[in-house]
Every structure is written in structure tokens, then in C-alpha cells.
Amino acid sequence: MYQRVNMKVLLIAPNYLKVYSYVSEEATMILPPLGLAYIAGHLRANDIEVQVLDLAALRYQDDLARVAIQKSGADIVAMAATTNTVMEAYNLANIAKEVLPHAKIAVGGPHPTMEPIRTLKECAALDYCIVSEAEETMLELASGKPVHEIMGLSYRDKNGLVIVTPPRPLIQNLDKLAFPARDLLPLHKYWTPGVRRYPFATMMTSRGCPYSCTFCSNFRTQGKQFRFRSPENVLAEIDELVNKYGVKEINIIDDNFTFMPQRVKEICDLLIERNYDVILKTGNGIRADRVNLPMLKHMKKAGFYLVAFGIESGNPEILKKMRKGETREQIKQAVTWAKQAGLITEGFFMFGNEGEGEKEMRETIDFAKELDLNIAQF
């Protein structure tokens, strides 16, 4: 048994506007770092002092980031990183180590989860990589638990060898997690194209994906088991969003919001019962094979105005190669049902999949036209 200590934690979302510098700032969506907000909520619920620094929302370059990191006085500085932003995370790790030499520096997110050894080898300033879900791992780090006893972590031993500890079991009861600490975020700074009403919020009601699409890291980062929050817990967070933050629009960013039809019905029933002045959408994309007309009609009645589908390709062979597990016919049917329900339809498509040439790409474009979506995003 170790003696618990309460360290000060700073969580950082890198400024991805630096990475996408070829796109104008006005055209780049700025979404709340929900993963960091979840970690912050969990730490705070366990008496850990925590701050969140969203460098993208604040438009901070290195000079302002340096001042903010130093001012935090944190004992642990942790960044989130995708493959696109991992080099920026390395840059921030170097800055943090320079201005807070006593602090331990960690990175988590999809890229470190997939490549924990490589990530530590590429950045000497990093002390830890957090693999997969981070709430419990960060809590144990911030409580002073010996690193070799912490699951879901990679670190260097005294000889400089990178050690990867056993995987941490995924959180089964998502209802026990505190709601994201949105009060630690600059909420007035967030926006994304297509939002109809502000203030808006993003929200996650489930984790994990039982599918194995070749282009996606979700089944590695959040596991293949579909884990879900109860309808009552979901509505408790919506209560907070509406009553505390005045939210008028909610974007549910689950990968599989419609995976369990009965659960969708129960969530919609509770929304209808409350009759809030709030609209919703599934802006991250849902599967075409996990909807039906009664479900979509009920979602419309509950306040949903848009459903996005992860369609990816219009070529049957490419769909098979990417292990999508859907057919063109299922996709057509789902879009037709969504229109019949009175919902705006959006489709997400990808180019450059394995085995894909100009012919297959043109088929995807033709398929998008045939579906007659309101919005097609490539």
C-alpha cells in the first residue's frame, strides 16, 4: 500500500491550428477537448487539483503557452495527442520540462496508445505514455502510486529501457464517472460549421466499438466492447448542460449512439418528457445498419434535427476491404428513412483506401450524388 499524495495536474490540448496552418483559422472548427474534461472531472471528484489549458481555443502560440504552463505550477503536465498533433505534443513536453523541471510529463490519446514505446523514444522530455482510457491511470499517477504498479502506462526504468505495464481493464460502469469539467474550459471560444444554435456542447453517451474498420483506431483506444451510460445518467448531464450552461444545441459524438435501439428510445422518451428548448444531432456519424424508421422518427420527435452517417465508400469491394460490415443497399435505406423522418442527412466519405484508384473514387462521388444527402463531406 502506498501513501497517497495529491499532486497538481495540468491537462493540455495542443494548438492544432499550428498543424493545420494551411487552413484559415476562421474555417477550422474548435471543439471542446471532451476527453481532457472527463479526466479533469474524475480527478477533481477525487480531490486532485486540476487545470485544463486548451491552446487551440485560446489561440496560444509557444510564448503564451510557456507562460501558462509555468504559472500553473503543476506537478504533472499531461497532453492529449493524435498522430497529427503528436509533434506539437513533443514541443509542449519540451517547454514544460524547461519551465517546470520538477514536473512529470505525460502524453495520452490515440497516437501514444497505438505507439507507446516509439512515443517515449521520440521525445526525451516525456516521462509517461498513457495507454487507452486515462481517467483511472491519471488518478493513480496524481495520487503518487508507484509507476510499476499502474496499469495502462509506459515509462522508462532506471536503465532507460521503456516498460509497458499490463493493459488497464476498461471502465465498465460509465455512470460512475463525473461529468466533464466544462467549467475549466473557455466555453465561449468553441464553434463548428453547421451549428444552428449557441451555446452548443458536445457529449458522449457511450464508449467502445465492436466493429473492426481498418481505418479506425477506436477498437484499440476504447476497446471492442460497447459500453454505455444509462438513459437516466445521460439525461442528468443534459439537465446540467441546459440548466447550468444554457446550452441550446448538443452534438452527440458517440461512434455508436444507435447501437442499442431500446436505449435510444428510452433517451428520446426522457427528452420528450422534459421538453427542453434544445436541439440535437449525431454529428460524429452513426452506422446505417443500426437504424430503422421508427427509431429515426422518435429521434426527430425528441429534438434531433440531423443524423450523419459514416458511409466511407460507394464501391462494394472497398467497403469489404475496409471491413465496414455494411452494404450500399443498407446505406441507401438508412438515408431514405432519415429523410422520411424529416431529418437533415450528412454523409462522411473517404478517399485513398487500400486498393482504391480513380475509378473507385468516382464511384464514391456518384454514390454520394445518388443518395442526395443534404451534406456530403469528403
Short mmCIF file of C-alpha atoms in Angstrom, two decimals:
data_model
loop_
_atom_site.label_atom_id
_atom_site.label_comp_id
_atom_site.label_asym_id
_atom_site.label_seq_id
_atom_site.Cartn_x
_atom_site.Cartn_y
_atom_site.Cartn_z
CA MET A 1 0.00 0.00 0.00
CA TYR A 2 1.38 3.41 -0.93
CA GLN A 3 0.92 6.69 0.90
CA ARG A 4 -1.37 8.88 -1.17
CA VAL A 5 -0.24 12.37 -2.16
CA ASN A 6 -2.31 14.91 -4.08
CA MET A 7 -0.36 16.43 -6.93
CA LYS A 8 -1.37 19.45 -9.01
CA VAL A 9 -2.25 18.46 -12.58
CA LEU A 10 -2.28 20.49 -15.77
CA LEU A 11 -4.02 18.95 -18.81
CA ILE A 12 -3.17 20.45 -22.20
CA ALA A 13 -4.93 20.28 -25.56
CA PRO A 14 -2.30 21.18 -28.21
CA ASN A 15 -2.95 24.04 -30.61
CA TYR A 16 -3.81 22.04 -33.73
CA LEU A 17 -4.26 25.31 -35.65
CA LYS A 18 -0.45 25.31 -35.87
CA VAL A 19 -0.60 21.89 -37.53
CA TYR A 20 -3.37 22.94 -39.93
CA SER A 21 -1.75 26.28 -40.72
CA TYR A 22 -2.72 25.92 -44.40
CA VAL A 23 -6.39 26.30 -43.39
CA SER A 24 -7.65 29.72 -42.30
CA GLU A 25 -8.47 29.96 -38.59
CA GLU A 26 -11.97 31.12 -39.49
CA ALA A 27 -12.61 27.81 -41.31
CA THR A 28 -11.21 25.49 -38.63
CA MET A 29 -13.66 24.09 -36.10
CA ILE A 30 -12.73 24.44 -32.45
CA LEU A 31 -14.35 21.70 -30.38
CA PRO A 32 -14.10 21.19 -26.60
CA PRO A 33 -11.45 18.60 -25.61
CA LEU A 34 -14.05 16.31 -24.06
CA GLY A 35 -11.53 13.59 -23.15
CA LEU A 36 -9.47 16.02 -21.07
CA ALA A 37 -12.64 17.43 -19.49
CA TYR A 38 -13.62 13.88 -18.44
CA ILE A 39 -10.19 13.31 -16.88
CA ALA A 40 -10.40 16.68 -15.12
CA GLY A 41 -13.86 15.85 -13.75
CA HIS A 42 -12.64 12.49 -12.45
CA LEU A 43 -9.53 13.98 -10.82
CA ARG A 44 -11.48 16.77 -9.18
CA ALA A 45 -14.07 14.32 -7.86
CA ASN A 46 -11.14 12.59 -6.13
CA ASP A 47 -9.73 15.77 -4.57
CA ILE A 48 -6.96 16.35 -7.12
CA GLU A 49 -6.31 19.99 -8.05
CA VAL A 50 -6.54 20.23 -11.84
CA GLN A 51 -6.43 22.83 -14.59
CA VAL A 52 -7.16 22.48 -18.31
CA LEU A 53 -5.31 24.54 -20.92
CA ASP A 54 -6.91 24.43 -24.39
CA LEU A 55 -4.27 26.04 -26.58
CA ALA A 56 -6.35 25.75 -29.78
CA ALA A 57 -9.38 27.52 -28.32
CA LEU A 58 -7.17 30.22 -26.78
CA ARG A 59 -5.10 30.52 -30.00
CA TYR A 60 -1.93 30.38 -27.88
CA GLN A 61 1.44 30.14 -29.60
CA ASP A 62 4.58 28.91 -27.80
CA ASP A 63 5.28 32.15 -25.91
CA LEU A 64 1.86 32.30 -24.23
CA ALA A 65 1.81 28.52 -23.72
CA ARG A 66 5.14 28.74 -21.93
CA VAL A 67 3.84 31.41 -19.53
CA ALA A 68 0.62 29.50 -18.81
CA ILE A 69 2.45 26.20 -18.17
CA GLN A 70 4.93 27.85 -15.81
CA LYS A 71 2.18 29.76 -14.00
CA SER A 72 0.24 26.51 -13.37
CA GLY A 73 2.94 25.23 -11.01
CA ALA A 74 1.80 21.72 -11.89
CA ASP A 75 3.45 18.56 -10.61
CA ILE A 76 2.14 16.59 -13.60
CA VAL A 77 1.64 18.03 -17.08
CA ALA A 78 -0.29 15.78 -19.49
CA MET A 79 -1.10 16.34 -23.16
CA ALA A 80 -3.55 14.65 -25.50
CA ALA A 81 -2.17 13.67 -28.90
CA THR A 82 -3.37 12.28 -32.19
CA THR A 83 -0.86 11.36 -34.87
CA ASN A 84 -1.47 14.77 -36.44
CA THR A 85 -0.63 16.62 -33.23
CA VAL A 86 1.98 14.38 -31.62
CA MET A 87 4.91 16.54 -32.79
CA GLU A 88 3.23 19.55 -31.21
CA ALA A 89 2.78 17.49 -28.02
CA TYR A 90 6.53 16.79 -28.08
CA ASN A 91 7.16 20.53 -28.42
CA LEU A 92 4.93 21.22 -25.39
CA ALA A 93 6.65 18.45 -23.43
CA ASN A 94 10.00 20.14 -24.02
CA ILE A 95 8.58 23.52 -22.96
CA ALA A 96 7.02 22.01 -19.83
CA LYS A 97 10.21 20.25 -18.82
CA GLU A 98 12.13 23.50 -19.26
CA VAL A 99 9.81 25.76 -17.21
CA LEU A 100 8.73 23.14 -14.64
CA PRO A 101 11.84 20.96 -14.22
CA HIS A 102 10.34 19.19 -11.18
CA ALA A 103 7.19 18.14 -13.05
CA LYS A 104 6.48 14.77 -14.63
CA ILE A 105 5.33 14.98 -18.25
CA ALA A 106 2.79 12.59 -19.77
CA VAL A 107 1.01 12.16 -23.08
CA GLY A 108 -2.12 10.18 -23.89
CA GLY A 109 -4.60 9.80 -26.72
CA PRO A 110 -4.82 7.69 -29.88
CA HIS A 111 -1.20 8.03 -31.03
CA PRO A 112 0.53 7.13 -27.72
CA THR A 113 -1.99 4.32 -27.23
CA MET A 114 -1.01 2.77 -30.57
CA GLU A 115 2.73 3.53 -30.26
CA PRO A 116 3.72 3.85 -26.57
CA ILE A 117 7.32 2.67 -26.99
CA ARG A 118 8.01 4.74 -30.08
CA THR A 119 6.45 7.83 -28.50
CA LEU A 120 8.77 7.71 -25.47
CA LYS A 121 11.78 7.01 -27.68
CA GLU A 122 10.99 10.01 -29.87
CA CYS A 123 10.69 12.55 -27.04
CA ALA A 124 13.18 12.52 -24.16
CA ALA A 125 11.13 15.11 -22.25
CA LEU A 126 8.25 12.68 -21.81
CA ASP A 127 8.16 10.60 -18.64
CA TYR A 128 4.97 8.61 -19.31
CA CYS A 129 2.64 7.44 -22.06
CA ILE A 130 -0.93 6.73 -21.03
CA VAL A 131 -2.46 3.85 -22.97
CA SER A 132 -6.21 3.73 -23.71
CA GLU A 133 -8.68 5.21 -21.18
CA ALA A 134 -6.92 7.72 -18.98
CA GLU A 135 -9.20 8.60 -16.06
CA GLU A 136 -8.02 5.95 -13.58
CA THR A 137 -4.42 5.97 -14.81
CA MET A 138 -4.14 9.74 -14.35
CA LEU A 139 -5.73 9.50 -10.90
CA GLU A 140 -3.18 6.90 -9.78
CA LEU A 141 -0.31 8.96 -11.19
CA ALA A 142 -1.56 12.10 -9.45
CA SER A 143 -2.02 10.17 -6.20
CA GLY A 144 1.61 9.04 -6.15
CA LYS A 145 1.12 5.34 -6.83
CA PRO A 146 4.42 3.70 -7.90
CA VAL A 147 4.53 3.66 -11.69
CA HIS A 148 5.36 -0.04 -11.96
CA GLU A 149 2.05 -0.76 -10.18
CA ILE A 150 -0.04 1.39 -12.54
CA MET A 151 -1.72 -0.44 -15.41
CA GLY A 152 -2.07 1.16 -18.85
CA LEU A 153 1.20 3.06 -18.66
CA SER A 154 4.58 3.13 -20.35
CA TYR A 155 7.67 4.65 -18.74
CA ARG A 156 11.47 4.35 -18.67
CA ASP A 157 13.18 2.28 -15.99
CA LYS A 158 16.40 3.39 -14.30
CA ASN A 159 18.40 1.96 -17.21
CA GLY A 160 16.41 3.92 -19.79
CA LEU A 161 14.53 0.83 -21.04
CA VAL A 162 10.90 1.54 -21.98
CA ILE A 163 8.48 -0.55 -19.90
CA VAL A 164 4.84 -1.05 -20.89
CA THR A 165 2.66 -2.18 -17.99
CA PRO A 166 -0.27 -4.59 -18.46
CA PRO A 167 -3.40 -3.13 -20.10
CA ARG A 168 -5.86 -1.48 -17.77
CA PRO A 169 -9.35 -3.03 -17.77
CA LEU A 170 -11.83 -0.72 -19.44
CA ILE A 171 -14.25 1.17 -17.21
CA GLN A 172 -17.43 -0.90 -17.15
CA ASN A 173 -19.75 1.40 -15.26
CA LEU A 174 -19.57 4.72 -17.11
CA ASP A 175 -22.31 6.12 -14.88
CA LYS A 176 -19.81 6.31 -12.01
CA LEU A 177 -17.66 8.86 -13.87
CA ALA A 178 -18.08 12.53 -13.02
CA PHE A 179 -19.44 14.69 -15.82
CA PRO A 180 -16.81 16.53 -17.89
CA ALA A 181 -15.41 19.58 -16.06
CA ARG A 182 -16.68 22.04 -18.64
CA ASP A 183 -16.27 24.96 -16.21
CA LEU A 184 -12.50 24.59 -16.68
CA LEU A 185 -12.82 25.25 -20.44
CA PRO A 186 -13.16 28.58 -22.31
CA LEU A 187 -16.69 27.66 -23.42
CA HIS A 188 -17.29 30.89 -25.37
CA LYS A 189 -14.38 30.04 -27.69
CA TYR A 190 -15.85 26.88 -29.26
CA TRP A 191 -17.57 26.75 -32.62
CA THR A 192 -18.02 24.45 -35.58
CA PRO A 193 -19.62 24.86 -39.01
CA GLY A 194 -23.26 23.84 -39.16
CA VAL A 195 -24.20 24.62 -35.56
CA ARG A 196 -27.63 26.22 -35.59
CA ARG A 197 -27.84 27.46 -32.02
CA TYR A 198 -25.31 28.66 -29.44
CA PRO A 199 -24.22 27.89 -26.77
CA PHE A 200 -23.61 24.37 -28.06
CA ALA A 201 -21.99 21.37 -26.41
CA THR A 202 -20.51 18.03 -27.38
CA MET A 203 -21.46 14.96 -25.39
CA MET A 204 -20.51 11.30 -25.25
CA THR A 205 -23.04 8.70 -24.05
CA SER A 206 -21.09 5.50 -24.82
CA ARG A 207 -17.61 4.16 -25.48
CA GLY A 208 -16.17 1.27 -27.44
CA CYS A 209 -16.88 -0.22 -30.84
CA PRO A 210 -17.44 -3.91 -31.68
CA TYR A 211 -16.59 -3.33 -35.35
CA SER A 212 -13.12 -3.52 -36.91
CA CYS A 213 -12.97 -0.90 -39.68
CA THR A 214 -9.39 -0.82 -40.95
CA PHE A 215 -9.17 2.99 -41.00
CA CYS A 216 -10.22 3.47 -37.36
CA SER A 217 -8.30 3.28 -34.07
CA ASN A 218 -11.36 3.22 -31.82
CA PHE A 219 -11.40 -0.52 -31.18
CA ARG A 220 -7.80 -0.20 -29.94
CA THR A 221 -8.16 3.03 -27.98
CA GLN A 222 -11.58 2.39 -26.40
CA GLY A 223 -11.95 -1.35 -26.82
CA LYS A 224 -14.30 -3.58 -28.80
CA GLN A 225 -16.88 -3.84 -26.05
CA PHE A 226 -19.77 -1.41 -26.39
CA ARG A 227 -20.11 0.29 -23.02
CA PHE A 228 -22.94 2.70 -22.40
CA ARG A 229 -24.31 5.16 -19.90
CA SER A 230 -27.83 4.67 -18.61
CA PRO A 231 -30.54 6.90 -20.12
CA GLU A 232 -31.04 8.48 -16.67
CA ASN A 233 -27.33 9.36 -16.44
CA VAL A 234 -27.35 10.79 -19.97
CA LEU A 235 -30.33 12.99 -19.14
CA ALA A 236 -28.74 14.13 -15.88
CA GLU A 237 -25.86 15.54 -17.93
CA ILE A 238 -28.30 17.16 -20.38
CA ASP A 239 -30.06 18.69 -17.36
CA GLU A 240 -26.72 20.21 -16.35
CA LEU A 241 -25.96 21.43 -19.87
CA VAL A 242 -29.33 23.17 -20.17
CA ASN A 243 -29.75 24.48 -16.62
CA LYS A 244 -26.15 25.36 -15.72
CA TYR A 245 -24.65 26.30 -19.07
CA GLY A 246 -27.71 27.43 -21.04
CA VAL A 247 -26.91 25.03 -23.89
CA LYS A 248 -29.25 25.20 -26.92
CA GLU A 249 -27.67 22.53 -29.13
CA ILE A 250 -25.98 19.22 -28.32
CA ASN A 251 -23.76 17.22 -30.67
CA ILE A 252 -23.62 13.59 -29.56
CA ILE A 253 -20.18 12.39 -30.67
CA ASP A 254 -20.53 8.68 -29.90
CA ASP A 255 -19.28 6.27 -32.55
CA ASN A 256 -22.30 4.02 -31.97
CA PHE A 257 -25.11 6.09 -30.48
CA THR A 258 -27.82 3.98 -32.17
CA PHE A 259 -26.20 0.59 -31.43
CA MET A 260 -28.91 -0.32 -28.88
CA PRO A 261 -32.33 0.72 -30.24
CA GLN A 262 -34.15 0.33 -26.90
CA ARG A 263 -31.64 2.61 -25.18
CA VAL A 264 -32.11 5.25 -27.91
CA LYS A 265 -35.88 5.04 -27.37
CA GLU A 266 -35.52 5.50 -23.61
CA ILE A 267 -33.21 8.52 -24.04
CA CYS A 268 -35.67 10.05 -26.52
CA ASP A 269 -38.60 9.34 -24.16
CA LEU A 270 -36.85 11.29 -21.40
CA LEU A 271 -36.03 14.17 -23.77
CA ILE A 272 -39.68 14.37 -24.86
CA GLU A 273 -40.77 14.30 -21.22
CA ARG A 274 -38.51 17.25 -20.34
CA ASN A 275 -39.44 19.24 -23.46
CA TYR A 276 -36.26 21.32 -23.26
CA ASP A 277 -35.58 24.17 -25.70
CA VAL A 278 -32.61 22.25 -27.11
CA ILE A 279 -31.84 20.59 -30.44
CA LEU A 280 -29.54 17.61 -31.02
CA LYS A 281 -27.58 15.86 -33.75
CA THR A 282 -25.33 12.83 -34.17
CA GLY A 283 -22.58 14.82 -35.82
CA ASN A 284 -19.84 12.23 -35.46
CA GLY A 285 -21.63 9.68 -37.64
CA ILE A 286 -23.72 6.59 -36.92
CA ARG A 287 -23.94 3.26 -38.72
CA ALA A 288 -26.53 2.79 -41.46
CA ASP A 289 -27.21 -0.79 -40.35
CA ARG A 290 -28.15 0.24 -36.80
CA VAL A 291 -31.19 2.43 -37.54
CA ASN A 292 -34.79 1.92 -38.58
CA LEU A 293 -37.64 4.25 -39.49
CA PRO A 294 -39.46 4.19 -36.09
CA MET A 295 -36.18 4.99 -34.29
CA LEU A 296 -35.40 7.93 -36.57
CA LYS A 297 -38.94 9.29 -36.27
CA HIS A 298 -38.69 9.08 -32.49
CA MET A 299 -35.32 10.87 -32.54
CA LYS A 300 -36.90 13.65 -34.62
CA LYS A 301 -39.72 13.98 -32.11
CA ALA A 302 -37.19 14.18 -29.26
CA GLY A 303 -35.39 17.16 -30.83
CA PHE A 304 -32.80 15.62 -33.16
CA TYR A 305 -32.54 17.58 -36.40
CA LEU A 306 -29.54 15.94 -38.14
CA VAL A 307 -28.04 12.48 -38.43
CA ALA A 308 -24.65 11.91 -40.00
CA PHE A 309 -23.71 8.52 -41.41
CA GLY A 310 -20.19 7.10 -41.71
CA ILE A 311 -20.54 5.87 -45.30
CA GLU A 312 -16.86 5.96 -46.35
CA SER A 313 -17.09 4.49 -49.88
CA GLY A 314 -19.53 3.82 -52.70
CA ASN A 315 -17.55 0.85 -54.02
CA PRO A 316 -18.68 -2.55 -52.62
CA GLU A 317 -15.19 -4.07 -52.81
CA ILE A 318 -13.61 -1.16 -50.94
CA LEU A 319 -16.32 -1.41 -48.27
CA LYS A 320 -15.41 -5.08 -47.86
CA LYS A 321 -11.66 -4.37 -47.76
CA MET A 322 -12.09 -1.79 -45.02
CA ARG A 323 -14.24 -4.33 -43.08
CA LYS A 324 -17.04 -1.83 -42.80
CA GLY A 325 -19.70 -4.53 -42.48
CA GLU A 326 -22.32 -2.56 -44.42
CA THR A 327 -23.70 -2.68 -47.96
CA ARG A 328 -24.69 0.05 -50.36
CA GLU A 329 -28.30 -1.13 -50.04
CA GLN A 330 -28.28 -0.71 -46.25
CA ILE A 331 -26.81 2.78 -46.61
CA LYS A 332 -29.43 3.80 -49.19
CA GLN A 333 -32.23 2.51 -47.00
CA ALA A 334 -30.96 4.34 -43.90
CA VAL A 335 -30.65 7.67 -45.72
CA THR A 336 -34.16 7.23 -47.18
CA TRP A 337 -35.58 6.52 -43.71
CA ALA A 338 -33.81 9.57 -42.24
CA LYS A 339 -35.33 11.79 -44.91
CA GLN A 340 -38.76 10.27 -44.32
CA ALA A 341 -38.33 11.10 -40.62
CA GLY A 342 -37.67 14.73 -41.52
CA LEU A 343 -34.01 14.72 -40.51
CA ILE A 344 -31.16 16.51 -42.26
CA THR A 345 -28.76 13.91 -43.65
CA GLU A 346 -24.98 14.14 -43.73
CA GLY A 347 -22.56 11.58 -45.14
CA PHE A 348 -18.85 11.09 -44.43
CA PHE A 349 -16.68 9.70 -47.23
CA MET A 350 -13.00 8.77 -47.53
CA PHE A 351 -10.57 8.66 -50.44
CA GLY A 352 -7.32 6.73 -50.62
CA ASN A 353 -8.30 3.45 -49.03
CA GLU A 354 -6.28 0.33 -49.81
CA GLY A 355 -6.79 -0.78 -53.41
CA GLU A 356 -8.61 2.43 -54.35
CA GLY A 357 -7.93 4.20 -57.64
CA GLU A 358 -9.66 6.87 -59.68
CA LYS A 359 -12.47 4.52 -60.76
CA GLU A 360 -13.39 3.63 -57.17
CA MET A 361 -13.19 7.26 -56.08
CA ARG A 362 -15.55 8.31 -58.87
CA GLU A 363 -17.95 5.59 -57.76
CA THR A 364 -17.93 7.10 -54.30
CA ILE A 365 -18.70 10.56 -55.68
CA ASP A 366 -21.51 9.13 -57.84
CA PHE A 367 -22.92 7.26 -54.83
CA ALA A 368 -22.92 10.45 -52.74
CA LYS A 369 -24.89 12.19 -55.51
CA GLU A 370 -27.28 9.26 -55.80
CA LEU A 371 -28.02 9.36 -52.06
CA ASP A 372 -28.99 13.04 -52.39
CA LEU A 373 -27.66 13.90 -48.94
CA ASN A 374 -28.04 17.40 -47.55
CA ILE A 375 -24.32 17.44 -46.79
CA ALA A 376 -21.51 15.26 -48.15
CA GLN A 377 -18.11 15.54 -46.54
CA PHE A 378 -15.04 14.03 -48.18
#
